[in-house]
PDB file of C-alpha atoms in Angstrom:
ATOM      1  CA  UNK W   1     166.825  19.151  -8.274  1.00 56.00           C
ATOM      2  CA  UNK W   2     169.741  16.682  -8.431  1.00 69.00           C
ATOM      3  CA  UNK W   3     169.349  14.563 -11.517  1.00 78.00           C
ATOM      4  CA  UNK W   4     171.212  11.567  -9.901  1.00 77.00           C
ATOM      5  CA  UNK W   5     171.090  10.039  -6.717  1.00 83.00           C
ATOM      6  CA  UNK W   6     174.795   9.273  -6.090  1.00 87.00           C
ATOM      7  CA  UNK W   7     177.948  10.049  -7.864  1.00 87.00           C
ATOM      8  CA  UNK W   8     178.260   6.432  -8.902  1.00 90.00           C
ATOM      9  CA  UNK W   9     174.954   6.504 -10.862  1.00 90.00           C
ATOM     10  CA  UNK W  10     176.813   9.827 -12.818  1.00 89.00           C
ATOM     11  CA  UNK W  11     179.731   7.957 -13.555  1.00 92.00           C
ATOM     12  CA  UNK W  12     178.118   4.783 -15.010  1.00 92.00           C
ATOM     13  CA  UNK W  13     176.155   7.452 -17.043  1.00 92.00           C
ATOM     14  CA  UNK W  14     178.950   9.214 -18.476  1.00 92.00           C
ATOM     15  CA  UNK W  15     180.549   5.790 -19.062  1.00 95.00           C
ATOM     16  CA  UNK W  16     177.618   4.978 -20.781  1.00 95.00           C
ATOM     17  CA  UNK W  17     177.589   7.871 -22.816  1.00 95.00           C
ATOM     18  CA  UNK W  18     180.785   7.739 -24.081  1.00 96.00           C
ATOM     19  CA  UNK W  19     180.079   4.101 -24.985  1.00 97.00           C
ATOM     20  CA  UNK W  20     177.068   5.050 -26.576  1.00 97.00           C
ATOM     21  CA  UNK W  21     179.084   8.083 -28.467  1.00 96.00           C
ATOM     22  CA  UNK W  22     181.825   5.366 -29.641  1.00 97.00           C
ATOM     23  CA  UNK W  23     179.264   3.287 -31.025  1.00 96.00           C
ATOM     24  CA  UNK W  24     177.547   5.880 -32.657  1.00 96.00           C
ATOM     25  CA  UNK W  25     181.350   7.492 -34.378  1.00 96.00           C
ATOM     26  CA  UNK W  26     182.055   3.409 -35.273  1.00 96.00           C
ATOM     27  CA  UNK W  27     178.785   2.821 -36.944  1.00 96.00           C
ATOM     28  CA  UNK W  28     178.990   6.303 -38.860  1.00 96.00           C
ATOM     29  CA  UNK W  29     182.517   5.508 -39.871  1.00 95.00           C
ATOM     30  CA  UNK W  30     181.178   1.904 -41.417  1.00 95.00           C
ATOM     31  CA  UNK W  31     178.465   3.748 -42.873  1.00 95.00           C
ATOM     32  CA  UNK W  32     181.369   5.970 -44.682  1.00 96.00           C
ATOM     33  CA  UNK W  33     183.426   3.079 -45.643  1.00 96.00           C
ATOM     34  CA  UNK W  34     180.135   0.765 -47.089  1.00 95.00           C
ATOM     35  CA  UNK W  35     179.893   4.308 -49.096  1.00 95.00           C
ATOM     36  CA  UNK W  36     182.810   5.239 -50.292  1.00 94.00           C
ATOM     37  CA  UNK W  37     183.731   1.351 -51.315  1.00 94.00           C
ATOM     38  CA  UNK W  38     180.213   1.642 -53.172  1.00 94.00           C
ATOM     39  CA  UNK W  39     181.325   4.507 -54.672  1.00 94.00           C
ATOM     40  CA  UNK W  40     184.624   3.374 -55.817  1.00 93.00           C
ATOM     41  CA  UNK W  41     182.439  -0.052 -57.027  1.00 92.00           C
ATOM     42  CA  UNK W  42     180.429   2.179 -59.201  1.00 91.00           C
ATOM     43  CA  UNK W  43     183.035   3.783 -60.524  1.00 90.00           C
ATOM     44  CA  UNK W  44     184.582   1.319 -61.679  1.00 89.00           C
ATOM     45  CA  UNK W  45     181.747  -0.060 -62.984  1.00 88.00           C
ATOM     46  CA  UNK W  46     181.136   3.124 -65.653  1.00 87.00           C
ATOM     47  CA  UNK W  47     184.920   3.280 -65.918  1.00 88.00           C
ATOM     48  CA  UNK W  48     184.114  -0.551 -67.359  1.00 86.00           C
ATOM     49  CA  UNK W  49     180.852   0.402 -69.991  1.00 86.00           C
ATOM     50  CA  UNK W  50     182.831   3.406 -70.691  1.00 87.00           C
ATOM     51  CA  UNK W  51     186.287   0.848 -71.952  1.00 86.00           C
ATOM     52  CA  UNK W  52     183.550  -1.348 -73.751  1.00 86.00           C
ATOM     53  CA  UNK W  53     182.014   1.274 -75.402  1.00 87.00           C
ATOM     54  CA  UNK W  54     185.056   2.895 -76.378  1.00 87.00           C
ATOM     55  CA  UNK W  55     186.510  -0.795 -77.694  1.00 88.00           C
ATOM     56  CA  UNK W  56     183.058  -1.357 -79.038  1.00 89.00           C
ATOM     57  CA  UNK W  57     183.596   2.272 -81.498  1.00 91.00           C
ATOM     58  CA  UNK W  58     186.831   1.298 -82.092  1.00 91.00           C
ATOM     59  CA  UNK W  59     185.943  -1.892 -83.175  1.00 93.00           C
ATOM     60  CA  UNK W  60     183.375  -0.407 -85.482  1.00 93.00           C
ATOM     61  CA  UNK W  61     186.097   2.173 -87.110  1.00 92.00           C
ATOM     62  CA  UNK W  62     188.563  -0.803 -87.754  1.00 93.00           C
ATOM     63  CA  UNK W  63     185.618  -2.968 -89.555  1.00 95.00           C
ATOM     64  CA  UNK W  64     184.124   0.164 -91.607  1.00 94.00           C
ATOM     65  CA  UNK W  65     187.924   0.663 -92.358  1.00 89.00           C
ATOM     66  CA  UNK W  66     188.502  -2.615 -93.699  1.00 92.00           C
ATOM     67  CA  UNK W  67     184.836  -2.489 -95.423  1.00 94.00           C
ATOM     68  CA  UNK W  68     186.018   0.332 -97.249  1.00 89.00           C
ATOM     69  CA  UNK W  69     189.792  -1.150 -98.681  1.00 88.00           C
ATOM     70  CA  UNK W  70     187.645  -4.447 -99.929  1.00 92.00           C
ATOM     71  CA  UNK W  71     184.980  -2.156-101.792  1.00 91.00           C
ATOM     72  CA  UNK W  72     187.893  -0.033-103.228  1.00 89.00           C
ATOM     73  CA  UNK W  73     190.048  -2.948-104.257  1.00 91.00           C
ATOM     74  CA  UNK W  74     186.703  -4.344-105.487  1.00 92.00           C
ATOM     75  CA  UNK W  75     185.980  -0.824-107.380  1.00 91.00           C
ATOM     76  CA  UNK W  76     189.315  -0.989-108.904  1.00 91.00           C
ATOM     77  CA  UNK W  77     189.460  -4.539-109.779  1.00 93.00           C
ATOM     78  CA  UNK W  78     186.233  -3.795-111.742  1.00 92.00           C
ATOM     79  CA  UNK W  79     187.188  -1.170-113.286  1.00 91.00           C
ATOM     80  CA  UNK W  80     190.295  -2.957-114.293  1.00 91.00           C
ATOM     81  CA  UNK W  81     187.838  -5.771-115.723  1.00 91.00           C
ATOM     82  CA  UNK W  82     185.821  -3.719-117.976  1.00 89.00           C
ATOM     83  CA  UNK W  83     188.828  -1.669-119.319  1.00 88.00           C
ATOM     84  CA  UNK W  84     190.006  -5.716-120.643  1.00 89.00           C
ATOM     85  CA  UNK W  85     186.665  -6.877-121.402  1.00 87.00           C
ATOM     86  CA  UNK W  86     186.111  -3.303-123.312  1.00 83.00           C
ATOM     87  CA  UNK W  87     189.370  -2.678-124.746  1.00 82.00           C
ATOM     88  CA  UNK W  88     188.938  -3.330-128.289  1.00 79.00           C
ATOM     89  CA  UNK W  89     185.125  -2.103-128.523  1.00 84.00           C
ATOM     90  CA  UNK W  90     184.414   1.578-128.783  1.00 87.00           C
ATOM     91  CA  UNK W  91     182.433   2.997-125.951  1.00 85.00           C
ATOM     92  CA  UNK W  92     179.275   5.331-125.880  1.00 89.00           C
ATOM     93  CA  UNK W  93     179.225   8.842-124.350  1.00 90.00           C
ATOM     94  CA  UNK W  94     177.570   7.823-121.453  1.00 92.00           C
ATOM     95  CA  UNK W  95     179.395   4.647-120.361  1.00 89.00           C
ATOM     96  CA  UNK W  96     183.030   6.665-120.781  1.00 88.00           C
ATOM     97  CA  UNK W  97     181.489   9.685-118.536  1.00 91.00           C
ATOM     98  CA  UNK W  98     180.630   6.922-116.080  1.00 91.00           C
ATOM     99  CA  UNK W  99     184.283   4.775-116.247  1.00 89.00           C
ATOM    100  CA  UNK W 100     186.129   8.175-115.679  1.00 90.00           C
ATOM    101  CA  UNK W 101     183.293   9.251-112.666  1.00 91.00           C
ATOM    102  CA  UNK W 102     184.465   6.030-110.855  1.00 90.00           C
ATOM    103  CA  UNK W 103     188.452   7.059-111.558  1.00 90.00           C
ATOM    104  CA  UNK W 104     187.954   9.903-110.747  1.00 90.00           C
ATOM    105  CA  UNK W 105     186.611   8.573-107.445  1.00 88.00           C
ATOM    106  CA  UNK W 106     188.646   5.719-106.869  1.00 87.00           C
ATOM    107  CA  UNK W 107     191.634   8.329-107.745  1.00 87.00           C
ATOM    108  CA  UNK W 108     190.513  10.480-105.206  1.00 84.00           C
ATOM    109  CA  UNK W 109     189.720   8.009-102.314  1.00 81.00           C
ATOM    110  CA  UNK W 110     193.344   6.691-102.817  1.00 79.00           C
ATOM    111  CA  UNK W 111     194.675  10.392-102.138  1.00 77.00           C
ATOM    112  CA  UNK W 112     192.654  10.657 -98.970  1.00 74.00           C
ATOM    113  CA  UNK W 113     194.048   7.044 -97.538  1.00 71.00           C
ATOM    114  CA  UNK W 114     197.566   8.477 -98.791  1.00 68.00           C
ATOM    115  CA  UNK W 115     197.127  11.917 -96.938  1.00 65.00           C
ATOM    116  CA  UNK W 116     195.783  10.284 -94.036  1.00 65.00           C
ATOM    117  CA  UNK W 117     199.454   8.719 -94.173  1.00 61.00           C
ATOM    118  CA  UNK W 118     200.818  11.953 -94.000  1.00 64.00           C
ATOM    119  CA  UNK W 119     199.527  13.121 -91.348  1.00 61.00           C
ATOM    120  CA  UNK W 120     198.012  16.978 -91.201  1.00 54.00           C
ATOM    121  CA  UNK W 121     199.690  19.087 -94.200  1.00 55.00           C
ATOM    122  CA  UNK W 122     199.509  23.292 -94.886  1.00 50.00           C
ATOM    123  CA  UNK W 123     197.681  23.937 -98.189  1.00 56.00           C
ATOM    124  CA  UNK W 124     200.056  24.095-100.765  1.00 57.00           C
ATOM    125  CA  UNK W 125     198.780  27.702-101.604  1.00 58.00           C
ATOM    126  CA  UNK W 126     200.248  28.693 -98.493  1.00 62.00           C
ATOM    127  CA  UNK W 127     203.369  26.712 -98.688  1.00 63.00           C
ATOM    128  CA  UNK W 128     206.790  28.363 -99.877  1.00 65.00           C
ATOM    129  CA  UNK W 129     208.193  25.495-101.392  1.00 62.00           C
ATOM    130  CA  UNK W 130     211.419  27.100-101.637  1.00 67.00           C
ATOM    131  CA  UNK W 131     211.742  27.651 -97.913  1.00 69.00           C
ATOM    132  CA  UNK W 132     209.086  25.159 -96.324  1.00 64.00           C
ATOM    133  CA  UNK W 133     207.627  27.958 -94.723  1.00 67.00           C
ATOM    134  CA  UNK W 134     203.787  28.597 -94.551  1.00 66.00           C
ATOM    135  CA  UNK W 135     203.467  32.693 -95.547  1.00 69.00           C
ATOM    136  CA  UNK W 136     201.284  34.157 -92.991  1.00 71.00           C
ATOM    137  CA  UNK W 137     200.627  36.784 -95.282  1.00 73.00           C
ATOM    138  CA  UNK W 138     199.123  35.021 -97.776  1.00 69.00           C
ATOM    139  CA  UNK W 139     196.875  32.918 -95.166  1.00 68.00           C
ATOM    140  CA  UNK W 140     195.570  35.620 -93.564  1.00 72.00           C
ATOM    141  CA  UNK W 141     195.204  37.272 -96.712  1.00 73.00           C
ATOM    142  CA  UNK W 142     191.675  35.958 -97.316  1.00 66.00           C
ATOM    143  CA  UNK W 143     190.291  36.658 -93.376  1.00 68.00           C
ATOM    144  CA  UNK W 144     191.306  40.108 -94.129  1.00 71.00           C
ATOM    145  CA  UNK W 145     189.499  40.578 -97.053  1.00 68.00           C
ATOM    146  CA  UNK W 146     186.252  39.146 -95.331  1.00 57.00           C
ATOM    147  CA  UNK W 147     186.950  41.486 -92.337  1.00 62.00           C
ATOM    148  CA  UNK W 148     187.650  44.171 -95.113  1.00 65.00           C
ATOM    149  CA  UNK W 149     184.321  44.009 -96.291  1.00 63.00           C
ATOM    150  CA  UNK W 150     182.113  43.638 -93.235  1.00 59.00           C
ATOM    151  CA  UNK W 151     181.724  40.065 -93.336  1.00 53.00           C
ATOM    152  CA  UNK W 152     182.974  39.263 -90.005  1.00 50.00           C
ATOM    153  CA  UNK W 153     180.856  41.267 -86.873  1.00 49.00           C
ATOM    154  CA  UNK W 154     182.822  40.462 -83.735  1.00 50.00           C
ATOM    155  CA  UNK W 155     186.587  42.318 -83.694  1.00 45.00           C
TER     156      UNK W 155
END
């Protein structure tokens, strides 16, 4: 059976096909494009709530930050207060425990913002101050002595 009547009709049906084909690879190719731009689009758009949530934490650090310095200086201004309201008068048992808890505290919150300063530091049990070397002996010292007494499984 002959599935067209005259060579013409075959061309202008492989013409057509290969229109149709074209059509078909052009709308495919939009179809990619629309895709990958939508893509790209969302992208972007987590790339932006991921910026404003990061700026939104940072934010948060700097105010807790600064929250912290004013309730310090505040700490220490009191404390300065009651040491010249208090001065002359002789204090109980209790209310000197509790002046040198919140020293001791304010002493020690000053040290962290100071070593935060600094930067990362070796203990200074490990530190040969004559050299400014850390001695690995001495660090490892105490990992051996776990390991030394079956403390530590995995080898």
């Amino acid at each position: 059976k002959k599935l067209f009547e005259s060579k013409e009709d075959e061309l202008k049906d492989q013409v057509e096909r290969k229109a149709f084909e074209k059509r078909l690879q052009d709308r495919d190719s939009q179809l990619r494009k629309q895709r990958a731009l939508e893509k790209e689009k969302q992208r972007k758009s987590h790339e932006h709530i991921k910026n404003f949530d990061l700026a939104r934490i940072q934010s948060e650090q700097r105010y807790l930050k600064r929250k912290e310095a004013e309730k310090r200086e505040m700490m220490r201004r009191q404390l300065e207060e009651e040491k010249r309201r208090w001065a002359d008068s002789e204090l109980t048992e209790r209310e000197l425990r509790d002046r040198k808890r919140r020293e001791r505290l304010l002493s020690l919150k000053t040290e962290e913002d100071q070593d935060a300063l600094k930067g990362f530091r070796v203990q200074e049990g490990y530190m040969n101050h004559e050299t400014g070397v850390a001695n690995q002996k001495d660090r490892f010292a105490v990992l051996n002595d776990k390991k030394n007494q079956g403390e530590y499984i995995n080898e």
